Short mmCIF file of C-alpha atoms in Angstrom, two decimals:
data_model
loop_
_atom_site.label_atom_id
_atom_site.label_comp_id
_atom_site.label_asym_id
_atom_site.label_seq_id
_atom_site.Cartn_x
_atom_site.Cartn_y
_atom_site.Cartn_z
CA MET A 71 1.90 -18.62 69.61
CA ARG A 72 -1.14 -19.67 67.61
CA ILE A 73 -1.94 -22.71 69.79
CA LYS A 74 -0.68 -21.42 73.14
CA ASP A 75 -1.61 -23.66 76.08
CA LYS A 76 -3.35 -26.20 73.83
CA VAL A 77 -2.72 -29.89 74.49
CA ALA A 78 -1.90 -31.86 71.34
CA ILE A 79 -1.46 -35.61 70.87
CA ILE A 80 0.53 -36.53 67.77
CA THR A 81 0.74 -40.18 66.78
CA GLY A 82 3.76 -41.20 64.78
CA GLY A 83 5.37 -38.18 66.39
CA ALA A 84 8.88 -39.53 66.81
CA ARG A 85 10.17 -39.05 63.28
CA GLY A 86 9.50 -37.37 59.95
CA ILE A 87 6.34 -35.33 59.58
CA GLY A 88 5.19 -36.16 63.11
CA LYS A 89 8.43 -34.98 64.70
CA GLU A 90 8.46 -31.77 62.65
CA THR A 91 4.87 -31.14 63.71
CA ALA A 92 5.66 -31.78 67.38
CA LEU A 93 8.57 -29.32 67.33
CA LEU A 94 6.50 -26.68 65.51
CA PHE A 95 3.55 -27.07 67.86
CA ALA A 96 5.85 -26.68 70.85
CA ARG A 97 7.30 -23.47 69.38
CA GLU A 98 3.73 -22.23 68.93
CA GLY A 99 2.97 -22.71 72.62
CA ALA A 100 1.34 -26.15 72.78
CA MET A 101 1.89 -28.92 75.28
CA VAL A 102 2.84 -31.88 73.11
CA VAL A 103 2.26 -35.59 73.62
CA ILE A 104 4.07 -37.94 71.26
CA GLY A 105 2.69 -41.40 70.67
CA ASP A 106 4.95 -43.72 68.68
CA PHE A 107 5.89 -47.39 68.45
CA ASP A 108 9.60 -46.52 68.15
CA ALA A 109 10.67 -45.96 71.75
CA ALA A 110 14.25 -44.89 71.00
CA ALA A 111 13.21 -42.26 68.46
CA GLY A 112 10.39 -41.15 70.72
CA GLU A 113 12.69 -40.55 73.68
CA GLN A 114 15.09 -38.65 71.46
CA THR A 115 12.35 -36.38 70.14
CA LEU A 116 11.05 -35.88 73.68
CA ALA A 117 14.51 -34.77 74.77
CA GLU A 118 14.63 -32.26 71.91
CA LEU A 119 11.25 -30.89 72.91
CA LYS A 120 12.19 -30.54 76.56
CA SER A 121 15.48 -28.86 75.65
CA THR A 122 13.39 -25.99 74.24
CA GLY A 123 11.50 -25.64 77.51
CA ALA A 124 8.34 -27.25 76.16
CA ARG A 125 6.04 -29.33 78.32
CA ALA A 126 5.96 -32.71 76.60
CA LEU A 127 5.34 -36.40 77.13
CA PHE A 128 6.18 -39.54 75.18
CA PHE A 129 4.26 -42.81 75.17
CA LYS A 130 5.24 -45.96 73.40
CA VAL A 131 1.91 -46.74 71.80
CA ASP A 132 0.56 -49.26 69.34
CA VAL A 133 -2.38 -47.55 67.65
CA THR A 134 -3.84 -50.94 66.70
CA ASP A 135 -4.11 -51.82 70.41
CA ARG A 136 -7.06 -50.08 72.04
CA ALA A 137 -5.69 -50.55 75.56
CA SER A 138 -2.38 -48.96 74.54
CA VAL A 139 -4.19 -46.00 73.01
CA GLN A 140 -6.50 -45.57 76.00
CA ASN A 141 -3.53 -45.55 78.37
CA MET A 142 -1.95 -42.69 76.42
CA VAL A 143 -5.18 -40.71 76.33
CA ASP A 144 -5.95 -41.25 80.03
CA ALA A 145 -2.42 -40.29 81.06
CA THR A 146 -2.54 -37.16 78.89
CA LYS A 147 -5.84 -36.10 80.44
CA GLY A 148 -4.45 -36.83 83.89
CA GLU A 149 -1.32 -34.75 83.31
CA PHE A 150 -2.76 -31.76 81.46
CA GLY A 151 -6.47 -31.86 82.31
CA ARG A 152 -7.67 -31.68 78.71
CA ILE A 153 -6.98 -32.69 75.10
CA ASP A 154 -7.46 -30.02 72.46
CA ILE A 155 -5.85 -31.50 69.35
CA LEU A 156 -5.40 -35.02 68.00
CA ILE A 157 -3.24 -35.57 64.95
CA ASN A 158 -3.63 -39.08 63.56
CA ASN A 159 -0.28 -39.07 61.80
CA ALA A 160 0.92 -42.65 62.38
CA GLY A 161 1.08 -44.73 59.22
CA ILE A 162 2.98 -47.50 57.46
CA THR A 163 3.38 -49.00 53.99
CA ALA A 164 3.77 -52.59 52.83
CA ASP A 165 3.74 -52.28 49.05
CA ALA A 166 3.13 -55.01 46.50
CA PHE A 167 1.21 -55.52 43.30
CA LEU A 168 -2.31 -56.86 43.83
CA THR A 169 -1.39 -60.31 42.51
CA LYS A 170 1.52 -60.56 44.96
CA MET A 171 0.15 -58.80 48.04
CA THR A 172 -0.13 -61.13 51.01
CA GLU A 173 -2.98 -61.15 53.49
CA GLU A 174 -0.46 -60.18 56.15
CA GLN A 175 0.58 -57.07 54.17
CA TRP A 176 -3.06 -56.12 53.72
CA ASP A 177 -4.05 -56.65 57.34
CA LYS A 178 -1.02 -54.85 58.79
CA VAL A 179 -1.55 -51.66 56.79
CA ILE A 180 -5.31 -51.66 57.38
CA ALA A 181 -4.75 -52.13 61.12
CA VAL A 182 -2.33 -49.22 61.54
CA ASN A 183 -3.57 -46.72 58.96
CA LEU A 184 -7.31 -47.20 59.30
CA LYS A 185 -8.18 -48.94 62.56
CA GLY A 186 -5.48 -46.94 64.34
CA VAL A 187 -7.14 -43.69 63.32
CA PHE A 188 -10.49 -45.03 64.52
CA ASN A 189 -9.04 -46.18 67.85
CA CYS A 190 -7.31 -42.90 68.66
CA THR A 191 -10.24 -40.74 67.64
CA GLN A 192 -12.79 -42.78 69.54
CA ALA A 193 -10.60 -42.52 72.65
CA VAL A 194 -10.29 -38.72 72.63
CA VAL A 195 -13.76 -37.70 71.43
CA PRO A 196 -15.54 -38.14 74.81
CA ILE A 197 -13.02 -35.75 76.37
CA MET A 198 -13.45 -33.21 73.58
CA MET A 199 -17.25 -33.49 73.80
CA GLU A 200 -17.11 -32.81 77.54
CA GLN A 201 -14.94 -29.74 76.84
CA GLY A 202 -17.22 -28.62 74.02
CA SER A 203 -14.21 -28.14 71.75
CA GLY A 204 -11.47 -29.97 69.92
CA VAL A 205 -9.66 -30.49 66.64
CA ILE A 206 -9.00 -33.83 64.96
CA LEU A 207 -6.61 -33.92 62.00
CA ASN A 208 -6.12 -37.08 59.97
CA ALA A 209 -3.29 -38.01 57.65
CA SER A 210 -4.64 -39.08 54.28
CA SER A 211 -2.59 -38.94 51.06
CA VAL A 212 -2.84 -38.03 47.41
CA VAL A 213 -2.75 -41.80 46.92
CA GLY A 214 -6.11 -42.00 48.69
CA VAL A 215 -7.56 -39.70 46.03
CA TYR A 216 -6.14 -41.06 42.80
CA GLY A 217 -4.65 -44.47 43.76
CA ASN A 218 -1.17 -45.75 43.05
CA VAL A 219 0.38 -48.79 41.46
CA GLY A 220 1.52 -51.32 44.05
CA GLN A 221 -0.32 -49.67 46.94
CA THR A 222 -3.76 -51.28 47.07
CA ASN A 223 -3.65 -51.50 50.86
CA TYR A 224 -2.22 -48.03 51.46
CA ALA A 225 -4.58 -46.35 48.98
CA ALA A 226 -7.56 -48.12 50.54
CA THR A 227 -6.65 -46.86 54.01
CA LYS A 228 -6.06 -43.30 52.90
CA ALA A 229 -9.33 -43.21 50.98
CA GLY A 230 -10.99 -44.65 54.08
CA VAL A 231 -9.50 -41.88 56.21
CA ILE A 232 -11.16 -39.32 53.95
CA GLY A 233 -14.51 -41.07 54.42
CA MET A 234 -14.10 -41.14 58.19
CA THR A 235 -13.03 -37.49 58.24
CA LYS A 236 -16.17 -36.35 56.45
CA SER A 237 -18.43 -38.58 58.54
CA TRP A 238 -16.94 -37.36 61.81
CA ALA A 239 -17.10 -33.73 60.70
CA LYS A 240 -20.85 -34.15 60.30
CA GLU A 241 -21.27 -36.06 63.57
CA LEU A 242 -19.08 -33.89 65.77
CA GLY A 243 -19.40 -30.38 64.36
CA LYS A 244 -22.33 -29.49 66.59
CA LYS A 245 -20.29 -30.63 69.57
CA GLY A 246 -17.65 -27.99 68.83
CA ILE A 247 -15.20 -30.47 67.32
CA ARG A 248 -13.68 -29.83 63.90
CA VAL A 249 -12.36 -32.74 61.82
CA ASN A 250 -10.18 -32.29 58.75
CA ALA A 251 -7.59 -34.25 56.80
CA ILE A 252 -4.27 -33.52 55.14
CA ALA A 253 -3.43 -35.22 51.84
CA PRO A 254 0.33 -34.91 51.37
CA GLY A 255 2.02 -35.59 48.09
CA PHE A 256 5.47 -37.13 48.01
CA ILE A 257 7.26 -35.86 51.12
CA ILE A 258 10.92 -36.62 51.79
CA THR A 259 10.81 -38.89 54.86
CA ASP A 260 11.94 -42.36 55.93
CA MET A 261 8.84 -43.72 54.20
CA THR A 262 9.69 -42.25 50.79
CA ALA A 263 13.28 -43.44 51.21
CA LYS A 264 11.91 -46.85 50.22
CA VAL A 265 10.53 -45.49 46.94
CA PRO A 266 12.74 -46.07 43.87
CA GLU A 267 14.66 -42.96 42.76
CA LYS A 268 13.11 -43.13 39.29
CA VAL A 269 9.62 -42.97 40.78
CA LEU A 270 10.52 -39.94 42.91
CA GLU A 271 12.02 -38.21 39.88
CA LEU A 272 8.81 -38.90 37.95
CA MET A 273 6.65 -37.49 40.75
CA GLN A 274 8.84 -34.41 40.98
CA SER A 275 8.55 -33.84 37.25
CA ARG A 276 4.74 -34.09 37.49
CA THR A 277 4.52 -31.65 40.39
CA PRO A 278 3.80 -28.09 39.19
CA LEU A 279 6.05 -26.59 41.86
CA GLY A 280 8.89 -28.75 40.58
CA ARG A 281 10.01 -30.21 43.89
CA LEU A 282 9.15 -32.87 46.42
CA GLY A 283 7.76 -31.80 49.76
CA VAL A 284 9.55 -31.69 53.10
CA PRO A 285 8.07 -32.40 56.56
CA LYS A 286 7.75 -28.73 57.49
CA ASP A 287 5.36 -28.23 54.56
CA VAL A 288 2.90 -30.64 56.15
CA ALA A 289 3.57 -29.49 59.72
CA ALA A 290 2.65 -25.92 58.76
CA ALA A 291 -0.64 -27.14 57.30
CA TYR A 292 -1.41 -29.08 60.48
CA LEU A 293 -0.69 -25.94 62.51
CA PHE A 294 -3.05 -23.82 60.44
CA LEU A 295 -5.89 -26.33 60.67
CA ALA A 296 -5.32 -26.79 64.41
CA SER A 297 -5.41 -23.06 65.10
CA ASP A 298 -8.38 -20.74 65.55
CA GLU A 299 -7.53 -19.27 62.15
CA ALA A 300 -9.26 -22.35 60.71
CA SER A 301 -12.27 -22.17 63.03
CA TYR A 302 -14.78 -22.38 60.14
CA ILE A 303 -13.01 -25.17 58.25
CA ASN A 304 -14.57 -28.58 58.82
CA GLY A 305 -14.74 -31.83 56.87
CA GLN A 306 -12.10 -30.78 54.34
CA VAL A 307 -9.14 -32.54 52.75
CA LEU A 308 -6.24 -30.15 52.29
CA GLY A 309 -3.79 -31.22 49.60
CA VAL A 310 -0.18 -30.48 50.49
CA ASP A 311 1.28 -31.75 47.27
CA GLY A 312 2.77 -28.91 45.25
CA GLY A 313 -0.18 -29.14 42.86
CA LEU A 314 0.27 -32.83 42.02
CA MET A 315 -3.50 -33.51 42.11
CA ILE A 316 -4.40 -30.70 39.72
#
């Protein structure tokens, strides 16, 4: 029960890494709020959470829409009285080579993966500052560190998330708010299902641990950074990649 009675908002919490994190946080004693654009998957995950006896809420939220985000944050504060943890997990891809990437592909990924993180964080920070405590965890990626062919937009957002993480850690640390990022490698989710099998095999062969990651690998890292065990960790990017970035 490492985060007992903490209130955690998890964006992109309906499926994949977000869902695994929501279920783990509930088992560890947290009250969990899922924000996701996929209403059907969100309701299903909410039902799973409630079946375990957890206190949980689901909001259909568009992280690119500030009003949508603010509604989720206000309702969470109204229901639980506080917000202790924000996990900016929502993200999308729209891959193409630079010469073929459309403006629409660029704008869509920037809006969700970068502006969405900004919107959600800006909405919760006043509450955390009033409390004098809070944890913000952002989803970056190994791609944000070393780039990737065909992912100009995605790599740019994930590198941007690292920059925001470090800036916010400096701004908010004295307010009792820790800000860190996770940089997953290739994790088996719906998102990687779009990646060609040959690419996944190549990434697996380059990973020192010799396997691709699974959602629980990332969820466990989120849990550690959200807990008091990580109370002196701030402004860091934790690679959860099996050693891929070595």
